[in-house]
Amino acid sequence: MPRHLMNPLDFSVEELDRLFSLAANIEKEPERYAHICDGKKLATCFYEPSTRTRLSFEAAMLNLGGNVLGFSDAGSSSAAKGESVSDTIRVISCYADICAIRHPKEGAAYVAASKSSIPVINAGDGGHQHPTQTLTDLLTIKSLKGDLNNFTIGMCGDLKFGRTVHSLINALSRYSGIKFIFISPVELKVPDYITEMLKDKGITYEEVEKLEDVMPDLDILYMTRVQRERFFNEEDYVRLKNFYILTKEKMELAKPDMLVLHPLPRVNEISVEVDDDPRAVYFKQAQYGVYVRMALIMTLLGLAD
Ligand code: CP
C-alpha cells in the first residue's frame, strides 16, 4: 500500500525530525539530490487556485531530477464534465508515481487516497487541513529558532476557516511548552473541536480580539488572510477583511526576536512596510516550502534512505 500524507499527524514526531534533517541537508547541498527522482513523475491536481503550493511542489520534483504533469484548474480537467475525484485519481495512478491534490471540499484528498495506488499528498482540502504548509511552517520555525518547543505562538486572523491554522495547531500540540494565543474577531474564532482537543491535552490557550494587547508576549506571530472564498456572503467578508493590519508601529511592541510567519497569499493584513523588518520571514518561509516538499517526495517514494 502506498503511504499518503493527509494530516500532519500522519507522521510521528520522530519521522518529522528525520524529514526536517533531510530538508536541512537538501538546503545545504542541493546538488547531492539533483538526480534522486530521475525518471519519476509528480502529478499536481489542483481544483482550487494556488501559487506557492503547486509551484513549490513542481519546483521540488524538478530539483530532484523528476518530471511534472497535471492541471491547475478544475475547469481544464474532466471534472468539468462531471468526472469524480475517485475516477480521476485511478487514472492519474496510471500516469504518475506520486500526486499532490488540492480541492475546495473537505475530505476530497482522503477520497483520492482511498482509491489510489500511488502516494497522495493533501495540498489543502477546503477549510480542513493543509499538511505540507504545516511542514513548511515547522521547518521555518526549527531552522530560524533552532527548536519546536517552548514557544508562545499567536495566531491571528481567520482562525475559523484557515486550514493552515488548523493543521499547525494539531502539529504543534505534540511539542512541549507550547502556549497558543488565538487572535480573531468573534465570528472567526478557532473551531470548538480544536479548543476541545487542546483542553483534553492540557495545552494552554487564550482567545483575544486585540493584537496589540498580546504582541509583547509572542515568540511567533502567525498571520493569516481573511479568505473571501470561504464566506457565504460578501457583506460579512467586507466587514471583517481589514480587521487586522500588522504595521511597523505594532511591530515596535514585539520582542526583538519574534518571528512573523504567514502562509501567504497576503492581501491587506500585513502592511508592505513590515517586509523590510528582519523578523518578517514569510518569504523565507516560502523557500523552506521547496526544501520540505523535496524531502517529503523522497520520503513517500521510499528514496529518503
Ligand atoms: N500557502 C498557500 O497554500 O499558498 P497557495 O494558495 O498560493 O498555494
Short mmCIF file of C-alpha atoms and ligand atoms in Angstrom, two decimals:
data_model
loop_
_atom_site.label_atom_id
_atom_site.label_comp_id
_atom_site.label_asym_id
_atom_site.label_seq_id
_atom_site.Cartn_x
_atom_site.Cartn_y
_atom_site.Cartn_z
CA MET A 1 0.00 0.00 0.00
CA PRO A 2 1.34 3.47 -0.80
CA ARG A 3 1.89 5.88 2.06
CA HIS A 4 -0.13 9.12 1.88
CA LEU A 5 0.00 12.46 3.71
CA MET A 6 -3.45 13.74 4.64
CA ASN A 7 -2.81 15.37 8.02
CA PRO A 8 0.43 16.44 9.75
CA LEU A 9 -0.29 13.84 12.45
CA ASP A 10 0.19 11.08 9.85
CA PHE A 11 3.92 11.45 10.61
CA SER A 12 5.25 10.78 14.10
CA VAL A 13 7.42 13.44 15.77
CA GLU A 14 10.46 11.22 15.10
CA GLU A 15 9.54 10.93 11.40
CA LEU A 16 9.15 14.71 11.23
CA ASP A 17 12.60 15.12 12.79
CA ARG A 18 14.05 12.90 10.05
CA LEU A 19 12.14 14.84 7.38
CA PHE A 20 13.44 18.19 8.69
CA SER A 21 17.03 16.85 8.86
CA LEU A 22 16.73 15.73 5.26
CA ALA A 23 15.30 19.14 4.26
CA ALA A 24 18.23 20.87 6.05
CA ASN A 25 20.71 18.66 4.14
CA ILE A 26 18.94 19.47 0.88
CA GLU A 27 19.22 23.19 1.66
CA LYS A 28 22.98 22.82 2.33
CA GLU A 29 23.89 20.52 -0.57
CA PRO A 30 21.11 20.62 -3.19
CA GLU A 31 23.36 19.14 -5.89
CA ARG A 32 23.57 15.84 -3.96
CA TYR A 33 19.83 15.34 -4.58
CA ALA A 34 19.63 16.54 -8.18
CA HIS A 35 19.05 13.05 -9.66
CA ILE A 36 17.29 11.20 -6.84
CA CYS A 37 13.97 11.23 -8.74
CA ASP A 38 15.28 10.70 -12.28
CA GLY A 39 12.51 9.02 -14.26
CA LYS A 40 9.80 9.74 -11.64
CA LYS A 41 6.70 11.84 -12.25
CA LEU A 42 4.66 14.05 -9.91
CA ALA A 43 1.05 14.88 -10.82
CA THR A 44 -0.34 18.12 -9.42
CA CYS A 45 -4.15 18.06 -9.48
CA PHE A 46 -5.36 21.47 -8.35
CA TYR A 47 -9.12 22.07 -8.28
CA GLU A 48 -8.56 25.38 -6.46
CA PRO A 49 -6.18 28.30 -7.15
CA SER A 50 -2.61 28.18 -5.86
CA THR A 51 0.73 29.82 -6.44
CA ARG A 52 3.07 28.54 -3.71
CA THR A 53 1.85 25.02 -3.08
CA ARG A 54 1.57 23.91 -6.70
CA LEU A 55 4.69 25.65 -7.95
CA SER A 56 6.81 24.65 -4.95
CA PHE A 57 5.74 21.02 -5.45
CA GLU A 58 6.67 21.27 -9.10
CA ALA A 59 9.98 23.02 -8.32
CA ALA A 60 10.69 20.34 -5.70
CA MET A 61 10.20 17.47 -8.18
CA LEU A 62 12.22 19.25 -10.90
CA ASN A 63 15.04 19.93 -8.39
CA LEU A 64 15.11 16.19 -7.68
CA GLY A 65 15.50 15.36 -11.38
CA GLY A 66 11.90 14.21 -11.89
CA ASN A 67 9.13 15.49 -14.14
CA VAL A 68 5.72 17.02 -13.52
CA LEU A 69 2.29 16.87 -15.12
CA GLY A 70 -1.16 17.94 -14.04
CA PHE A 71 -3.80 20.63 -14.09
CA SER A 72 -4.10 23.92 -12.21
CA ASP A 73 -7.81 24.46 -12.68
CA ALA A 74 -10.73 22.04 -12.39
CA GLY A 75 -12.26 23.68 -15.45
CA SER A 76 -9.46 22.40 -17.67
CA SER A 77 -9.78 18.82 -16.38
CA SER A 78 -12.56 16.29 -16.93
CA ALA A 79 -14.03 17.36 -13.58
CA ALA A 80 -15.75 19.98 -15.73
CA LYS A 81 -17.53 17.08 -17.49
CA GLY A 82 -18.57 15.53 -14.20
CA GLU A 83 -15.72 13.09 -13.51
CA SER A 84 -15.39 12.14 -9.82
CA VAL A 85 -12.21 12.57 -7.79
CA SER A 86 -12.16 8.76 -7.31
CA ASP A 87 -12.11 8.09 -11.05
CA THR A 88 -9.60 10.85 -11.72
CA ILE A 89 -7.08 9.50 -9.21
CA ARG A 90 -7.38 5.96 -10.58
CA VAL A 91 -6.42 7.35 -13.97
CA ILE A 92 -3.63 9.58 -12.59
CA SER A 93 -2.21 6.48 -10.86
CA CYS A 94 -1.53 5.09 -14.36
CA TYR A 95 0.41 8.20 -15.40
CA ALA A 96 2.42 9.35 -12.36
CA ASP A 97 4.37 8.00 -9.36
CA ILE A 98 3.02 10.46 -6.78
CA CYS A 99 0.20 13.01 -6.70
CA ALA A 100 -0.46 16.28 -4.85
CA ILE A 101 -4.14 17.23 -4.81
CA ARG A 102 -5.90 20.44 -3.74
CA HIS A 103 -9.68 20.57 -3.62
CA PRO A 104 -12.26 23.01 -2.20
CA LYS A 105 -14.18 20.19 -0.49
CA GLU A 106 -13.11 18.90 2.90
CA GLY A 107 -12.25 15.21 2.65
CA ALA A 108 -11.60 15.15 -1.11
CA ALA A 109 -7.94 14.22 -0.62
CA TYR A 110 -8.99 11.32 1.64
CA VAL A 111 -11.32 10.03 -1.07
CA ALA A 112 -8.47 10.23 -3.58
CA ALA A 113 -6.07 8.41 -1.23
CA SER A 114 -8.58 5.62 -0.66
CA LYS A 115 -8.69 4.84 -4.40
CA SER A 116 -5.06 5.50 -5.30
CA SER A 117 -2.25 3.07 -6.00
CA ILE A 118 0.35 5.88 -5.72
CA PRO A 119 1.13 8.16 -2.73
CA VAL A 120 -1.33 11.05 -2.45
CA ILE A 121 -0.47 14.31 -0.70
CA ASN A 122 -3.22 16.57 0.60
CA ALA A 123 -2.27 20.01 -0.74
CA GLY A 124 -5.28 21.61 1.01
CA ASP A 125 -8.86 20.37 1.37
CA GLY A 126 -11.38 23.17 1.92
CA GLY A 127 -11.19 24.65 5.41
CA HIS A 128 -9.89 21.37 6.84
CA GLN A 129 -6.15 20.65 6.59
CA HIS A 130 -3.04 21.81 4.71
CA PRO A 131 -0.32 19.48 5.98
CA THR A 132 2.51 20.50 3.65
CA GLN A 133 2.04 24.14 4.67
CA THR A 134 2.45 22.91 8.24
CA LEU A 135 5.66 21.06 7.34
CA THR A 136 6.85 24.34 5.79
CA ASP A 137 5.90 26.31 8.92
CA LEU A 138 7.58 23.83 11.27
CA LEU A 139 10.76 23.73 9.19
CA THR A 140 10.85 27.55 9.15
CA ILE A 141 10.48 27.75 12.93
CA LYS A 142 13.02 24.97 13.56
CA SER A 143 15.56 26.46 11.16
CA LEU A 144 15.25 30.03 12.43
CA LYS A 145 14.60 29.41 16.14
CA GLY A 146 16.52 26.13 16.49
CA ASP A 147 13.67 24.34 18.27
CA LEU A 148 9.97 23.50 18.15
CA ASN A 149 9.39 23.52 21.92
CA ASN A 150 8.69 26.26 24.49
CA PHE A 151 7.09 28.97 22.40
CA THR A 152 4.15 31.31 22.78
CA ILE A 153 2.60 31.40 19.35
CA GLY A 154 -0.04 33.93 18.35
CA MET A 155 -2.35 33.02 15.51
CA CYS A 156 -4.16 35.97 14.04
CA GLY A 157 -6.96 36.47 11.51
CA ASP A 158 -9.30 33.85 10.10
CA LEU A 159 -8.96 31.02 12.60
CA LYS A 160 -12.35 29.53 11.69
CA PHE A 161 -11.81 28.68 8.03
CA GLY A 162 -7.99 28.78 7.99
CA ARG A 163 -6.82 25.25 7.20
CA THR A 164 -3.17 26.27 7.68
CA VAL A 165 -4.01 27.27 11.25
CA HIS A 166 -5.90 24.04 11.97
CA SER A 167 -3.04 21.90 10.71
CA LEU A 168 -0.37 23.89 12.55
CA ILE A 169 -2.23 23.76 15.89
CA ASN A 170 -2.55 19.97 15.50
CA ALA A 171 1.14 19.61 14.75
CA LEU A 172 2.46 21.95 17.47
CA SER A 173 0.25 20.36 20.11
CA ARG A 174 2.69 17.41 20.15
CA TYR A 175 5.63 19.57 21.30
CA SER A 176 6.21 20.67 24.88
CA GLY A 177 5.90 24.13 26.42
CA ILE A 178 3.69 25.46 23.64
CA LYS A 179 1.16 28.16 24.50
CA PHE A 180 -1.32 29.39 21.91
CA ILE A 181 -2.86 32.86 21.78
CA PHE A 182 -5.73 32.97 19.28
CA ILE A 183 -6.37 36.48 17.99
CA SER A 184 -9.56 36.84 15.96
CA PRO A 185 -12.92 38.56 15.77
CA VAL A 186 -15.64 36.50 17.42
CA GLU A 187 -17.04 35.45 14.01
CA LEU A 188 -13.71 33.86 13.00
CA LYS A 189 -12.80 32.08 16.23
CA VAL A 190 -10.95 28.77 16.13
CA PRO A 191 -13.48 25.87 15.91
CA ASP A 192 -14.64 24.21 19.12
CA TYR A 193 -13.29 20.79 18.10
CA ILE A 194 -9.79 22.28 18.20
CA THR A 195 -10.14 24.04 21.55
CA GLU A 196 -11.66 20.80 22.97
CA MET A 197 -8.59 18.89 21.74
CA LEU A 198 -6.30 21.44 23.44
CA LYS A 199 -8.26 21.17 26.71
CA ASP A 200 -8.06 17.36 26.57
CA LYS A 201 -4.29 17.55 26.13
CA GLY A 202 -3.86 20.18 28.86
CA ILE A 203 -2.38 22.72 26.42
CA THR A 204 -2.67 26.37 27.43
CA TYR A 205 -4.51 28.73 25.11
CA GLU A 206 -6.08 32.18 25.27
CA GLU A 207 -8.58 33.82 22.93
CA VAL A 208 -8.36 37.59 22.44
CA GLU A 209 -9.57 40.14 19.93
CA LYS A 210 -6.89 42.82 20.04
CA LEU A 211 -3.48 42.08 18.54
CA GLU A 212 -1.70 44.98 20.30
CA ASP A 213 -2.58 43.59 23.75
CA VAL A 214 -0.59 40.38 23.22
CA MET A 215 2.23 41.45 20.88
CA PRO A 216 4.85 41.74 23.68
CA ASP A 217 4.18 38.12 24.78
CA LEU A 218 4.71 36.40 21.43
CA ASP A 219 7.71 34.41 20.19
CA ILE A 220 5.97 33.76 16.87
CA LEU A 221 3.12 35.62 15.20
CA TYR A 222 1.31 33.58 12.54
CA MET A 223 -0.75 35.99 10.44
CA THR A 224 -3.49 34.75 8.11
CA ARG A 225 -5.70 36.20 5.43
CA VAL A 226 -9.47 36.58 5.78
CA GLN A 227 -10.47 34.23 2.98
CA ARG A 228 -13.13 35.65 0.73
CA GLU A 229 -13.66 32.26 -0.92
CA ARG A 230 -14.83 30.62 2.34
CA PHE A 231 -17.52 33.20 3.20
CA PHE A 232 -21.17 32.57 2.47
CA ASN A 233 -21.94 36.25 2.00
CA GLU A 234 -19.94 39.21 0.72
CA GLU A 235 -21.24 41.56 3.42
CA ASP A 236 -19.57 39.57 6.22
CA TYR A 237 -16.33 39.37 4.26
CA VAL A 238 -16.26 43.14 3.66
CA ARG A 239 -16.93 43.82 7.35
CA LEU A 240 -14.10 41.54 8.53
CA LYS A 241 -11.47 41.70 5.78
CA ASN A 242 -9.43 44.56 7.31
CA PHE A 243 -9.96 43.65 10.95
CA TYR A 244 -6.20 43.17 11.43
CA ILE A 245 -3.40 45.05 9.73
CA LEU A 246 0.11 44.44 11.03
CA THR A 247 2.04 47.71 10.78
CA LYS A 248 5.52 48.99 11.70
CA GLU A 249 4.02 50.63 14.80
CA LYS A 250 2.56 47.33 16.02
CA MET A 251 5.91 45.58 15.34
CA GLU A 252 7.52 48.03 17.81
CA LEU A 253 5.53 46.33 20.58
CA ALA A 254 7.01 42.90 19.77
CA LYS A 255 10.10 41.12 21.12
CA PRO A 256 13.30 41.81 19.14
CA ASP A 257 13.46 38.14 18.10
CA MET A 258 9.76 37.48 17.45
CA LEU A 259 9.18 35.92 14.01
CA VAL A 260 6.28 36.86 11.74
CA LEU A 261 5.09 33.96 9.59
CA HIS A 262 2.29 33.98 7.04
CA PRO A 263 1.37 31.09 4.71
CA LEU A 264 0.61 33.71 2.00
CA PRO A 265 -1.01 34.98 -0.15
CA ARG A 266 -1.24 38.24 1.77
CA VAL A 267 -3.93 40.80 0.97
CA ASN A 268 -4.00 43.73 3.47
CA GLU A 269 -3.25 42.03 6.78
CA ILE A 270 0.48 42.83 6.74
CA SER A 271 1.46 46.27 5.58
CA VAL A 272 4.24 46.07 2.94
CA GLU A 273 6.41 48.36 5.10
CA VAL A 274 6.80 45.39 7.52
CA ASP A 275 8.53 43.33 4.80
CA ASP A 276 11.90 45.00 5.49
CA ASP A 277 11.82 44.09 9.19
CA PRO A 278 14.26 41.17 9.72
CA ARG A 279 11.60 39.50 11.87
CA ALA A 280 9.28 39.23 8.85
CA VAL A 281 10.21 35.80 7.47
CA TYR A 282 7.22 34.93 5.27
CA PHE A 283 9.16 34.98 2.01
CA LYS A 284 11.93 32.85 3.52
CA GLN A 285 9.13 30.53 4.68
CA ALA A 286 8.03 30.07 1.04
CA GLN A 287 11.60 28.99 0.19
CA TYR A 288 11.61 26.44 3.03
CA GLY A 289 8.47 25.05 1.41
CA VAL A 290 10.54 23.78 -1.53
CA TYR A 291 13.12 22.00 0.67
CA VAL A 292 10.50 20.31 2.81
CA ARG A 293 8.46 19.20 -0.21
CA MET A 294 11.63 17.74 -1.75
CA ALA A 295 12.19 15.80 1.47
CA LEU A 296 8.54 14.70 1.51
CA ILE A 297 8.51 13.47 -2.09
CA MET A 298 11.69 11.45 -1.41
CA THR A 299 10.20 10.02 1.79
CA LEU A 300 6.87 8.96 0.26
CA LEU A 301 8.63 7.42 -2.74
CA GLY A 302 10.89 5.43 -0.40
CA LEU A 303 14.01 7.26 -1.63
CA ALA A 304 14.96 9.06 1.60
CA ASP A 305 17.46 6.43 2.75
N1 CP B 1 0.20 28.92 1.30
C1 CP B 1 -0.52 28.50 0.25
O1 CP B 1 -1.20 27.46 0.31
O2 CP B 1 -0.44 29.30 -0.85
P1 CP B 1 -1.13 29.00 -2.25
O3 CP B 1 -2.62 29.06 -2.04
O4 CP B 1 -0.60 30.06 -3.18
O5 CP B 1 -0.73 27.61 -2.66
#
